[in-house]
């Protein structure tokens, strides 16, 4: 049993489109169609440097529909990891559902099957796992799997008026909202530091200003 296993591995599950790269209506079918959002790759690296493992969880119905094949999807994710490596970050794994909605699988988000696979693979309790996405589907997936739900406004929901956004969020109590992945990563890191300090019975680390607690 590893020393860090007492509290489980620190894990953040990330949606892909609208969270890490710009959302495309027509699917990302090839590496050159993957357009990273500003600051997103750096945010993953920052999480990694602070001890967080990051895993991708994405619906890829384009495979079931014949719009792209496994080799193309693997090429896209290889490219993403190469871009991350340039920033000093990495994804531990990319989990995806290849099915169309009509196939009735249990791994297509918002069903929790894909997230449960990740929990089993990494031997983590899902209630301590942060899940970040850009859609209501991602929030519902986190809720259904028992993860901590985070919404980033760097995808399609970013254009909503405030009252429209509140309507979306009403179905996922406790969801946390961030401008983008960089802001979300910072919040997760700071909360992790506070938790670790509390568990050690210490005050906050010296680089955290008291004002950050508001």
Coordinates of C-alpha atoms in Angstrom, one line a residue:
X1 CA 0.0 0.0 0.0
X2 CA 1.5 3.3 -1.1
X3 CA 1.9 6.0 1.5
X4 CA -0.4 8.4 -0.5
X5 CA -3.1 5.7 -0.6
X6 CA -4.5 6.4 2.8
X7 CA -6.6 9.1 1.3
X8 CA -6.6 7.7 -2.2
X9 CA -5.1 9.2 -5.3
X10 CA -5.9 12.9 -5.9
X11 CA -7.9 12.7 -9.2
X12 CA -9.6 15.2 -11.5
X13 CA -11.7 13.8 -14.3
X14 CA -11.9 16.2 -17.3
X15 CA -14.4 16.5 -20.1
X16 CA -12.7 17.4 -23.4
X17 CA -14.7 19.5 -25.8
X18 CA -15.3 23.0 -24.4
X19 CA -13.1 22.2 -21.4
X20 CA -9.7 21.6 -22.8
X21 CA -10.3 22.4 -26.5
X22 CA -12.7 24.6 -28.4
X23 CA -16.1 22.9 -28.9
X24 CA -16.9 21.9 -32.5
X25 CA -20.4 20.9 -33.6
X26 CA -18.9 18.5 -36.1
X27 CA -16.7 16.5 -33.7
X28 CA -12.9 16.7 -33.5
X29 CA -12.0 14.1 -36.2
X30 CA -8.2 14.6 -36.6
X31 CA -5.3 16.1 -34.5
X32 CA -5.3 19.4 -36.5
X33 CA -9.0 20.0 -35.5
X34 CA -8.0 20.0 -31.8
X35 CA -7.8 23.6 -30.8
X36 CA -6.7 24.1 -27.2
X37 CA -8.5 26.8 -25.2
X38 CA -6.3 29.6 -23.8
X39 CA -4.7 28.5 -20.6
X40 CA -6.2 25.0 -20.5
X41 CA -3.1 23.0 -21.2
X42 CA -1.2 25.0 -18.5
X43 CA -4.1 24.4 -16.1
X44 CA -3.7 20.6 -16.5
X45 CA 0.1 20.9 -15.9
X46 CA -0.6 23.0 -12.8
X47 CA -2.9 20.4 -11.4
X48 CA -0.2 17.7 -12.2
X49 CA 2.5 19.7 -10.5
X50 CA 0.3 20.0 -7.4
X51 CA -0.1 16.2 -7.1
X52 CA -3.4 15.8 -9.0
X53 CA -3.7 13.1 -11.6
X54 CA -5.9 14.0 -14.6
X55 CA -8.0 11.6 -16.7
X56 CA -10.1 12.4 -19.7
X57 CA -13.8 11.2 -20.0
X58 CA -15.5 11.9 -23.3
X59 CA -18.4 10.8 -25.3
X60 CA -17.3 10.0 -28.8
X61 CA -20.5 8.9 -30.6
X62 CA -18.7 9.9 -33.9
X63 CA -17.1 6.4 -33.7
X64 CA -20.4 4.6 -33.6
X65 CA -21.7 6.9 -36.4
X66 CA -18.7 6.2 -38.5
X67 CA -17.4 9.8 -38.5
X68 CA -14.1 8.8 -37.1
X69 CA -12.4 5.5 -36.3
X70 CA -10.4 4.4 -33.2
X71 CA -7.1 5.2 -34.9
X72 CA -8.2 8.8 -35.5
X73 CA -9.4 9.2 -31.9
X74 CA -6.1 7.7 -30.6
X75 CA -4.2 10.2 -32.9
X76 CA -6.2 13.1 -31.4
X77 CA -5.5 12.1 -27.9
X78 CA -1.8 11.4 -28.6
X79 CA -1.6 14.9 -30.1
X80 CA -3.3 16.3 -27.0
X81 CA -0.7 14.5 -24.7
X82 CA 2.1 15.9 -26.9
X83 CA 0.8 19.4 -26.5
X84 CA 0.4 18.9 -22.7
X85 CA 4.0 17.5 -22.5
X86 CA 5.3 20.8 -23.9
X87 CA 3.6 22.5 -20.9
X88 CA 4.8 19.9 -18.4
X89 CA 1.5 18.2 -18.0
X90 CA 0.0 14.8 -18.8
X91 CA -3.3 12.8 -18.8
X92 CA -3.0 9.5 -17.1
X93 CA -5.6 8.0 -19.4
X94 CA -8.4 8.9 -21.8
X95 CA -11.6 7.0 -21.3
X96 CA -14.3 7.3 -23.9
X97 CA -17.7 6.0 -24.9
X98 CA -17.7 5.1 -28.6
X99 CA -21.5 4.3 -28.7
X100 CA -24.4 6.2 -30.3
X101 CA -27.3 7.1 -28.0
X102 CA -29.4 4.4 -29.8
X103 CA -27.0 1.6 -28.7
X104 CA -28.2 1.8 -25.1
X105 CA -24.8 1.4 -23.4
X106 CA -24.2 2.3 -19.7
X107 CA -21.0 4.3 -20.4
X108 CA -22.4 7.2 -22.4
X109 CA -22.5 10.3 -20.3
X110 CA -24.7 11.3 -18.4
X111 CA -24.8 7.7 -17.3
X112 CA -22.1 7.0 -14.7
X113 CA -20.6 3.8 -16.3
X114 CA -17.5 5.6 -17.7
X115 CA -16.7 7.3 -14.5
X116 CA -17.2 4.1 -12.5
X117 CA -14.6 2.4 -14.8
X118 CA -12.2 5.2 -14.0
X119 CA -12.8 4.8 -10.3
X120 CA -12.1 1.1 -10.5
X121 CA -9.0 1.5 -12.7
X122 CA -7.4 4.0 -10.3
X123 CA -8.9 2.6 -7.1
X124 CA -10.4 5.9 -5.9
X125 CA -13.5 6.8 -4.0
X126 CA -15.6 8.8 -6.4
X127 CA -16.9 11.2 -3.8
X128 CA -13.5 12.7 -3.5
X129 CA -13.0 13.0 -7.2
X130 CA -13.5 16.4 -9.0
X131 CA -15.2 16.2 -12.3
X132 CA -14.9 19.2 -14.7
X133 CA -16.9 19.7 -17.8
X134 CA -18.5 22.3 -20.1
X135 CA -22.0 20.9 -20.5
X136 CA -25.1 20.0 -18.4
X137 CA -24.3 16.4 -19.5
X138 CA -21.0 16.6 -17.7
X139 CA -22.6 18.0 -14.5
X140 CA -25.2 15.3 -14.5
X141 CA -22.6 12.6 -15.1
X142 CA -20.6 13.9 -12.0
X143 CA -23.9 13.9 -10.0
X144 CA -24.8 10.4 -11.1
X145 CA -21.4 9.0 -10.3
X146 CA -21.1 10.8 -7.0
X147 CA -18.2 13.1 -8.0
X148 CA -17.8 16.8 -7.1
X149 CA -19.3 18.6 -10.1
X150 CA -17.5 21.6 -11.7
X151 CA -18.8 23.6 -14.8
X152 CA -16.5 25.7 -16.9
X153 CA -18.0 28.4 -19.1
X154 CA -15.5 28.0 -21.9
X155 CA -17.9 25.8 -23.9
X156 CA -21.4 26.2 -25.3
X157 CA -23.0 27.2 -21.9
X158 CA -20.7 30.3 -21.7
X159 CA -23.1 32.2 -24.0
X160 CA -26.1 31.8 -21.6
X161 CA -27.6 34.7 -19.8
X162 CA -27.3 34.6 -16.0
X163 CA -30.9 33.4 -15.4
X164 CA -30.6 30.7 -18.1
X165 CA -27.4 29.4 -16.5
X166 CA -29.2 29.3 -13.1
X167 CA -31.9 27.2 -14.7
X168 CA -29.3 24.7 -15.9
X169 CA -27.5 24.6 -12.6
X170 CA -30.8 24.1 -10.7
X171 CA -30.7 20.4 -11.7
X172 CA -27.3 19.9 -10.2
X173 CA -27.2 21.2 -6.6
X174 CA -23.7 22.0 -5.4
X175 CA -22.2 22.4 -8.8
X176 CA -19.3 24.9 -8.8
X177 CA -19.0 27.3 -11.7
X178 CA -15.7 28.7 -13.1
X179 CA -14.8 30.9 -16.1
X180 CA -12.5 28.3 -17.5
X181 CA -10.2 25.4 -16.7
X182 CA -7.5 27.6 -15.3
X183 CA -9.8 29.2 -12.7
X184 CA -11.2 25.7 -11.9
X185 CA -7.7 24.2 -11.4
X186 CA -6.8 27.1 -9.1
X187 CA -9.9 26.5 -7.0
X188 CA -9.3 22.7 -6.8
X189 CA -5.6 23.3 -5.8
X190 CA -6.4 25.8 -3.1
X191 CA -9.1 23.6 -1.6
X192 CA -6.7 20.7 -1.6
X193 CA -4.1 22.7 0.2
X194 CA -6.7 23.8 2.8
X195 CA -7.9 20.2 3.3
X196 CA -4.3 18.9 3.7
X197 CA -3.5 21.7 6.2
X198 CA -6.7 20.9 8.2
X199 CA -5.9 17.2 8.3
X200 CA -2.5 18.0 9.7
X201 CA -4.1 20.4 12.2
X202 CA -2.2 23.3 10.8
X203 CA -3.0 26.8 9.8
X204 CA -3.1 27.6 6.1
X205 CA 0.1 27.4 4.1
X206 CA 1.9 30.8 4.1
X207 CA 1.3 31.5 0.4
X208 CA -2.5 31.6 1.0
X209 CA -3.8 35.0 1.9
X210 CA -6.6 35.1 4.5
X211 CA -8.7 36.9 1.9
X212 CA -8.8 33.8 -0.3
X213 CA -11.2 32.2 2.1
X214 CA -14.2 34.3 1.1

